[in-house]
CSV table of C-alpha atoms in Angstrom, one decimal:
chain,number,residue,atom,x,y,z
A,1,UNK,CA,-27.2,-49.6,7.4
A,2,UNK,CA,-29.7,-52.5,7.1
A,3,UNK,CA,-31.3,-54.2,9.7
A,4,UNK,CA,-33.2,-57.2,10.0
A,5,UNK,CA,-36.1,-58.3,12.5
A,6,UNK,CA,-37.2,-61.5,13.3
A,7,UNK,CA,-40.1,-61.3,15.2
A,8,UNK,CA,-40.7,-63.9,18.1
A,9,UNK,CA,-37.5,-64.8,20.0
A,10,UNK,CA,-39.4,-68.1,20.4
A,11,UNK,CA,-42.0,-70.0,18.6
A,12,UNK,CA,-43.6,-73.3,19.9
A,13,UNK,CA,-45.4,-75.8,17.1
A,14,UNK,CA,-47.3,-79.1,17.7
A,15,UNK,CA,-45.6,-82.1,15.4
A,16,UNK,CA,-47.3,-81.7,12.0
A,17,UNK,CA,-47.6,-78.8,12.2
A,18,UNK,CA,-47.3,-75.6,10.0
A,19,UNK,CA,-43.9,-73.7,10.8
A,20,UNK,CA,-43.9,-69.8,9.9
A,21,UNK,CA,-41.1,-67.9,10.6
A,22,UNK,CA,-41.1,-64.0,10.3
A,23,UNK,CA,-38.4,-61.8,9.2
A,24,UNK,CA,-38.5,-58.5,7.5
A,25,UNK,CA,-35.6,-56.1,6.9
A,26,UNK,CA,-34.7,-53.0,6.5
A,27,UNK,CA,-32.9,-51.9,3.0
A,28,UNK,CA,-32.5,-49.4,0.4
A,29,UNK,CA,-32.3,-52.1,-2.1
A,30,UNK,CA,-33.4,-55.5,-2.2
A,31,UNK,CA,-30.2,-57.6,-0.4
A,32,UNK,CA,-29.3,-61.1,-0.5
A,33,UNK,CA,-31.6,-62.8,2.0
A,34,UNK,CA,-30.7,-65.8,3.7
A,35,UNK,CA,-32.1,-67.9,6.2
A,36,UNK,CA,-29.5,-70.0,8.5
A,37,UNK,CA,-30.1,-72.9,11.2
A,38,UNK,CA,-28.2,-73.5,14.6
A,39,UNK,CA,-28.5,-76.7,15.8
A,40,UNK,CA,-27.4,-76.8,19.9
A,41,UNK,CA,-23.8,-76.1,19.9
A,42,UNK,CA,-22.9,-76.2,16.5
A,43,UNK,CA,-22.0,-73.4,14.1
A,44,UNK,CA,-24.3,-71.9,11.7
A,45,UNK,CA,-25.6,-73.8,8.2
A,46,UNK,CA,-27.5,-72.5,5.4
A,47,UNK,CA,-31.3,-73.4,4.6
A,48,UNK,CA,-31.6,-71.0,1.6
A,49,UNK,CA,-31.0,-67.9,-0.3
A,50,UNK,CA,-33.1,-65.5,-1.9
A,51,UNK,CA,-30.6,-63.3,-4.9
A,52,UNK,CA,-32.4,-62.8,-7.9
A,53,UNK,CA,-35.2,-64.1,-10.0
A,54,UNK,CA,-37.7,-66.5,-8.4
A,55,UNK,CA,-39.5,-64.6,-5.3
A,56,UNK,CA,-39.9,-68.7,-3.9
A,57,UNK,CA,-37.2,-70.6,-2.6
A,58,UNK,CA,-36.6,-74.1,-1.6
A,59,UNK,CA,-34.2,-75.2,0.7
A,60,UNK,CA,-33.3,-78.0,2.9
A,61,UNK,CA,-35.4,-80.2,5.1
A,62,UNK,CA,-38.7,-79.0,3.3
A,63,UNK,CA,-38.3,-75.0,4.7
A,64,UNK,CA,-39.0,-72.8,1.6
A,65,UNK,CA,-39.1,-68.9,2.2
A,66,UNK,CA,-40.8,-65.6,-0.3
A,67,UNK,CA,-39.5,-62.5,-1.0
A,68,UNK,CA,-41.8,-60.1,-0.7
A,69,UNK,CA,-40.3,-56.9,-1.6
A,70,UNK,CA,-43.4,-54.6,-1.5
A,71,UNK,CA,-43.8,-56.0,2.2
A,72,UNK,CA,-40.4,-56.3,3.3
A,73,UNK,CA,-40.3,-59.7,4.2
A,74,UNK,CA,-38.4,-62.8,3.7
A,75,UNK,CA,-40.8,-65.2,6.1
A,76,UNK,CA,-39.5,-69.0,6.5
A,77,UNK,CA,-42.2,-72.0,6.5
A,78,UNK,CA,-42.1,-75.4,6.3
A,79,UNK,CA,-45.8,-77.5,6.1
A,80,UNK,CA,-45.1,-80.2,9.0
A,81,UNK,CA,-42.8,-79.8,11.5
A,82,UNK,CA,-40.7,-82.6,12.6
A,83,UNK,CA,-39.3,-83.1,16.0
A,84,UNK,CA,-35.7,-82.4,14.1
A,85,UNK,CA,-36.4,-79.5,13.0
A,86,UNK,CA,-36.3,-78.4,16.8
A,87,UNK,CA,-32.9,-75.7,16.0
A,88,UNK,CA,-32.6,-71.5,16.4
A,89,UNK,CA,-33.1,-70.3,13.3
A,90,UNK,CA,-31.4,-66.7,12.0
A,91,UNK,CA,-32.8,-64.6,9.1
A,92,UNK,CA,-29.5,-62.6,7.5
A,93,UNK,CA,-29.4,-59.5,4.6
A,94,UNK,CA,-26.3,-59.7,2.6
A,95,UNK,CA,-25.2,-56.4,1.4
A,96,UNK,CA,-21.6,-55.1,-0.3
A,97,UNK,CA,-18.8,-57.0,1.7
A,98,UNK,CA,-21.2,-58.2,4.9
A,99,UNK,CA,-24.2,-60.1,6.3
A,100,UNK,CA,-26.8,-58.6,9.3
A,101,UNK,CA,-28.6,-61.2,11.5
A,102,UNK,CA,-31.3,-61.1,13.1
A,103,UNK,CA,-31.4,-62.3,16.9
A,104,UNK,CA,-32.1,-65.6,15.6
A,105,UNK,CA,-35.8,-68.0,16.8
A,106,UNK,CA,-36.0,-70.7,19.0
A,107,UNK,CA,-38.0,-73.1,17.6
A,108,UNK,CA,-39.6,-75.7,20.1
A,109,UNK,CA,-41.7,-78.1,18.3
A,110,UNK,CA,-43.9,-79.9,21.0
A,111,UNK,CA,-44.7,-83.8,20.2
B,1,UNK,CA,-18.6,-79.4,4.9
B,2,UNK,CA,-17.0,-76.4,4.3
B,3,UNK,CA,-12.9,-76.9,5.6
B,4,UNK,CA,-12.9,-74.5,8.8
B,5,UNK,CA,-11.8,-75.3,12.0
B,6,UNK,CA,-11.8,-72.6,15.0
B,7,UNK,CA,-9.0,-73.1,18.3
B,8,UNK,CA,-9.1,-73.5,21.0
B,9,UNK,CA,-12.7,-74.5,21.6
B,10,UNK,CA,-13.3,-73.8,24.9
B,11,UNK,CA,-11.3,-71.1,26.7
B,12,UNK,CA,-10.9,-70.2,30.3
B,13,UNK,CA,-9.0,-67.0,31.1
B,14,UNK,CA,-8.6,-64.2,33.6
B,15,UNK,CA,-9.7,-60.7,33.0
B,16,UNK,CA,-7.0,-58.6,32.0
B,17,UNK,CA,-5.1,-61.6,29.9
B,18,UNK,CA,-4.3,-61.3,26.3
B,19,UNK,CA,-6.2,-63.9,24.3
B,20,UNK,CA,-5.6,-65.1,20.9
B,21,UNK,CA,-8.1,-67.7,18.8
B,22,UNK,CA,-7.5,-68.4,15.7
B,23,UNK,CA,-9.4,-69.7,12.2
B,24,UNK,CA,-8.2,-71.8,9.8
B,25,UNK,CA,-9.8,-72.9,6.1
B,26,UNK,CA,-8.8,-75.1,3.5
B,27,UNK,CA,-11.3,-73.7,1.2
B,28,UNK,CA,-9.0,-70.6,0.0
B,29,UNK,CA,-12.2,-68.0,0.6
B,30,UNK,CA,-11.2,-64.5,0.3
B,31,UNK,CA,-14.2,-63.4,2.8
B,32,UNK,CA,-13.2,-64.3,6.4
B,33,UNK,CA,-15.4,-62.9,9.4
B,34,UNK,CA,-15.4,-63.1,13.4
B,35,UNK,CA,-18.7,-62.8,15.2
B,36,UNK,CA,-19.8,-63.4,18.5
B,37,UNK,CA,-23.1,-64.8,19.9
B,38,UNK,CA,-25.0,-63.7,22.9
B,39,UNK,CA,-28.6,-64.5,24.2
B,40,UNK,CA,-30.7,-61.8,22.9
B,41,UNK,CA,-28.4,-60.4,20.2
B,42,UNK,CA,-27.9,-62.7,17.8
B,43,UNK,CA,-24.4,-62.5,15.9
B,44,UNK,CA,-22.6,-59.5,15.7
B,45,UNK,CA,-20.1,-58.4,13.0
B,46,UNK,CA,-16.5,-58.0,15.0
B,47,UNK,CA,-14.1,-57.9,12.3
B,48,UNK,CA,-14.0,-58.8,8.6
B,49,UNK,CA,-11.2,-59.5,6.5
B,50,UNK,CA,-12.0,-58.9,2.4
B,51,UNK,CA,-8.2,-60.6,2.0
B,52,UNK,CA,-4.4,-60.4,3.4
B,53,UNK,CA,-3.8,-58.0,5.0
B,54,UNK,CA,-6.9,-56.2,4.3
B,55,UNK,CA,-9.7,-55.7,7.2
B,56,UNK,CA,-12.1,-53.9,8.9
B,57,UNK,CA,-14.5,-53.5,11.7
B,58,UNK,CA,-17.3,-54.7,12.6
B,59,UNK,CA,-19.9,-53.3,14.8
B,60,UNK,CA,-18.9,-54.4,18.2
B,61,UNK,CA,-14.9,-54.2,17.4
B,62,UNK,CA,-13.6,-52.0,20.6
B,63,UNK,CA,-11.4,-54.4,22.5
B,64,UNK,CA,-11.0,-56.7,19.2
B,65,UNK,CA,-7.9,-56.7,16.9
B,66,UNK,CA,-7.5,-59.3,13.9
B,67,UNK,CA,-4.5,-60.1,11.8
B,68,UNK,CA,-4.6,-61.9,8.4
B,69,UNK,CA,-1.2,-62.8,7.5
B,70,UNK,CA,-2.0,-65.9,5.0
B,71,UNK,CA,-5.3,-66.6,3.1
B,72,UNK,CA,-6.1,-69.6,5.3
B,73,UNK,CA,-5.9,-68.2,9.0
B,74,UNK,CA,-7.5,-65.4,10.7
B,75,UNK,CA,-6.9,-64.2,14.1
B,76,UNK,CA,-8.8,-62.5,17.0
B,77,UNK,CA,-7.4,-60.9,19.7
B,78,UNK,CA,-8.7,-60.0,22.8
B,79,UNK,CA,-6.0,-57.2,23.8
B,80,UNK,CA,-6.8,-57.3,27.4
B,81,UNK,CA,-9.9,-59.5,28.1
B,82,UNK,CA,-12.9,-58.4,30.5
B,83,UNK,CA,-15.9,-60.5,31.6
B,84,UNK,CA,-18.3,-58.7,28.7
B,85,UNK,CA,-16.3,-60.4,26.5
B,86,UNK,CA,-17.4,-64.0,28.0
B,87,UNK,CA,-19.0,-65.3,24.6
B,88,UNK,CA,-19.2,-67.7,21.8
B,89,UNK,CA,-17.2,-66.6,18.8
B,90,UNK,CA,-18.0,-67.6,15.1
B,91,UNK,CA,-15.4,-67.6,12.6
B,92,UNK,CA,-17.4,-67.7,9.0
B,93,UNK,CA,-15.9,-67.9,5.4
B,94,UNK,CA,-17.5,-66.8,2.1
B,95,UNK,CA,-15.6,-66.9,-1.5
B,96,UNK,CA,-17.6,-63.2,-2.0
B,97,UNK,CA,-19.0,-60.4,-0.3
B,98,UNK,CA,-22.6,-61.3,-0.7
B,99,UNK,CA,-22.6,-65.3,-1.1
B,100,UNK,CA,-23.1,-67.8,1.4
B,101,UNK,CA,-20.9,-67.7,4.9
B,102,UNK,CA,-19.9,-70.9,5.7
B,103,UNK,CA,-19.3,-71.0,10.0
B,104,UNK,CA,-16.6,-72.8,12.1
B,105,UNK,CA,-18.1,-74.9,15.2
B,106,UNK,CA,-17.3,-71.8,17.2
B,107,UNK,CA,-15.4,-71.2,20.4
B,108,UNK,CA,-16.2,-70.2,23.8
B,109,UNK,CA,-14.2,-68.4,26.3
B,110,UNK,CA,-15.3,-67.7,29.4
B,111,UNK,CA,-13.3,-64.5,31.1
B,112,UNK,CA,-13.2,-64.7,34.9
């Protein structure tokens, strides 16, 4: 079964600054790796997915995220941080017919 | 926006009361999935439904049943609620089994 692990339950930046947010999971194979945002009581929207090819991907709102297979890892960042980007994020591995979340990141960004 | 919408939105029930919410999309997905979402857990996989009439369970499915009947709607029962089930529940789409899960604005029910 995979699992996935988002380390830091919370993570506080200054405005401006450099967001990094970890995941790594756990998988036979290299999954489908996505990275969703939660915005305070609203469902779940993607920010980009890692399937095949290029190990660097671009999503929305400037957050980009590398696979690193040798390293298990699938970490978010995003250069500045704005005062929107203020959201719980959740790492996900797709495999054959589901999805495993992590327990999702509080991310306060501090003006 | 993907076309799902979740009912009811909030909930307030007793414990021991058969509860019912439902999911509907317009986007004729075959991938339908209930989660819930707790403080320190994330979401976790209730039920899954890979197309009419065709589910199966997630990893927190005791006290859970589904029914898919028609494409668009997907239901989740609580057969007889308790407080541990006090939640916010997800209802996500996806047109495949590894591509992008598109959520409803989710529901919460409170059990008394």
């Amino acid at each position: 079964a995979q699992s996935v692990t988002q380390l830091g339950s919370h993570v506080s930046v200054s405005e401006g600054a450099l967001v990094l947010l970890r995941c790594n999971y756990s998988s036979s194979v290299p999954p489908y790796l996505f990275w969703y945002v939660q915005y305070p009581n609203q469902g779940l929207q993607l920010l980009l997915k890692y399937t095949t090819g290029a190990t660097l991907v671009k999503g929305i709102n400037g957050f980009e995220a590398e696979f690193k297979k040798s390293e298990t890892s699938f970490h978010l960042t995003k250069p500045s941080a704005h005062m929107s980007d203020a959201a719980e994020y959740f790492c996900a591995a797709g495999g054959y017919q589901k999805v495993t979340f992590g327990i999702g990141t509080k991310l306060q960004v501090i003006p | 926006d993907a076309g799902i919408t979740q009912s009811p939105r909030h909930k307030v029930t007793e414990t021991g009361t058969p509860v019912t919410l439902r999911c509907h999309q317009t986007e004729n997905h075959r991938y339908m999935y209930w989660y819930r979402q707790d403080p320190g857990h994330g979401l976790r996989l209730i039920h899954y439904s890979y197309g009419v009439k065709d589910t199966d369970k997630g990893e927190v499915s005791d006290g859970y049943s589904v029914s898919r009947s028609k494409t668009e709607d997907f239901l989740l029962t609580l057969e007889s609620a308790t407080s541990s089930q006090t939640s916010v529940y997800f209802c996500a789409i996806a047109s495949g089994g590894q591509e992008t899960q598109y959520f409803g604005p989710g529901t919460r029910l409170l059990v008394l």
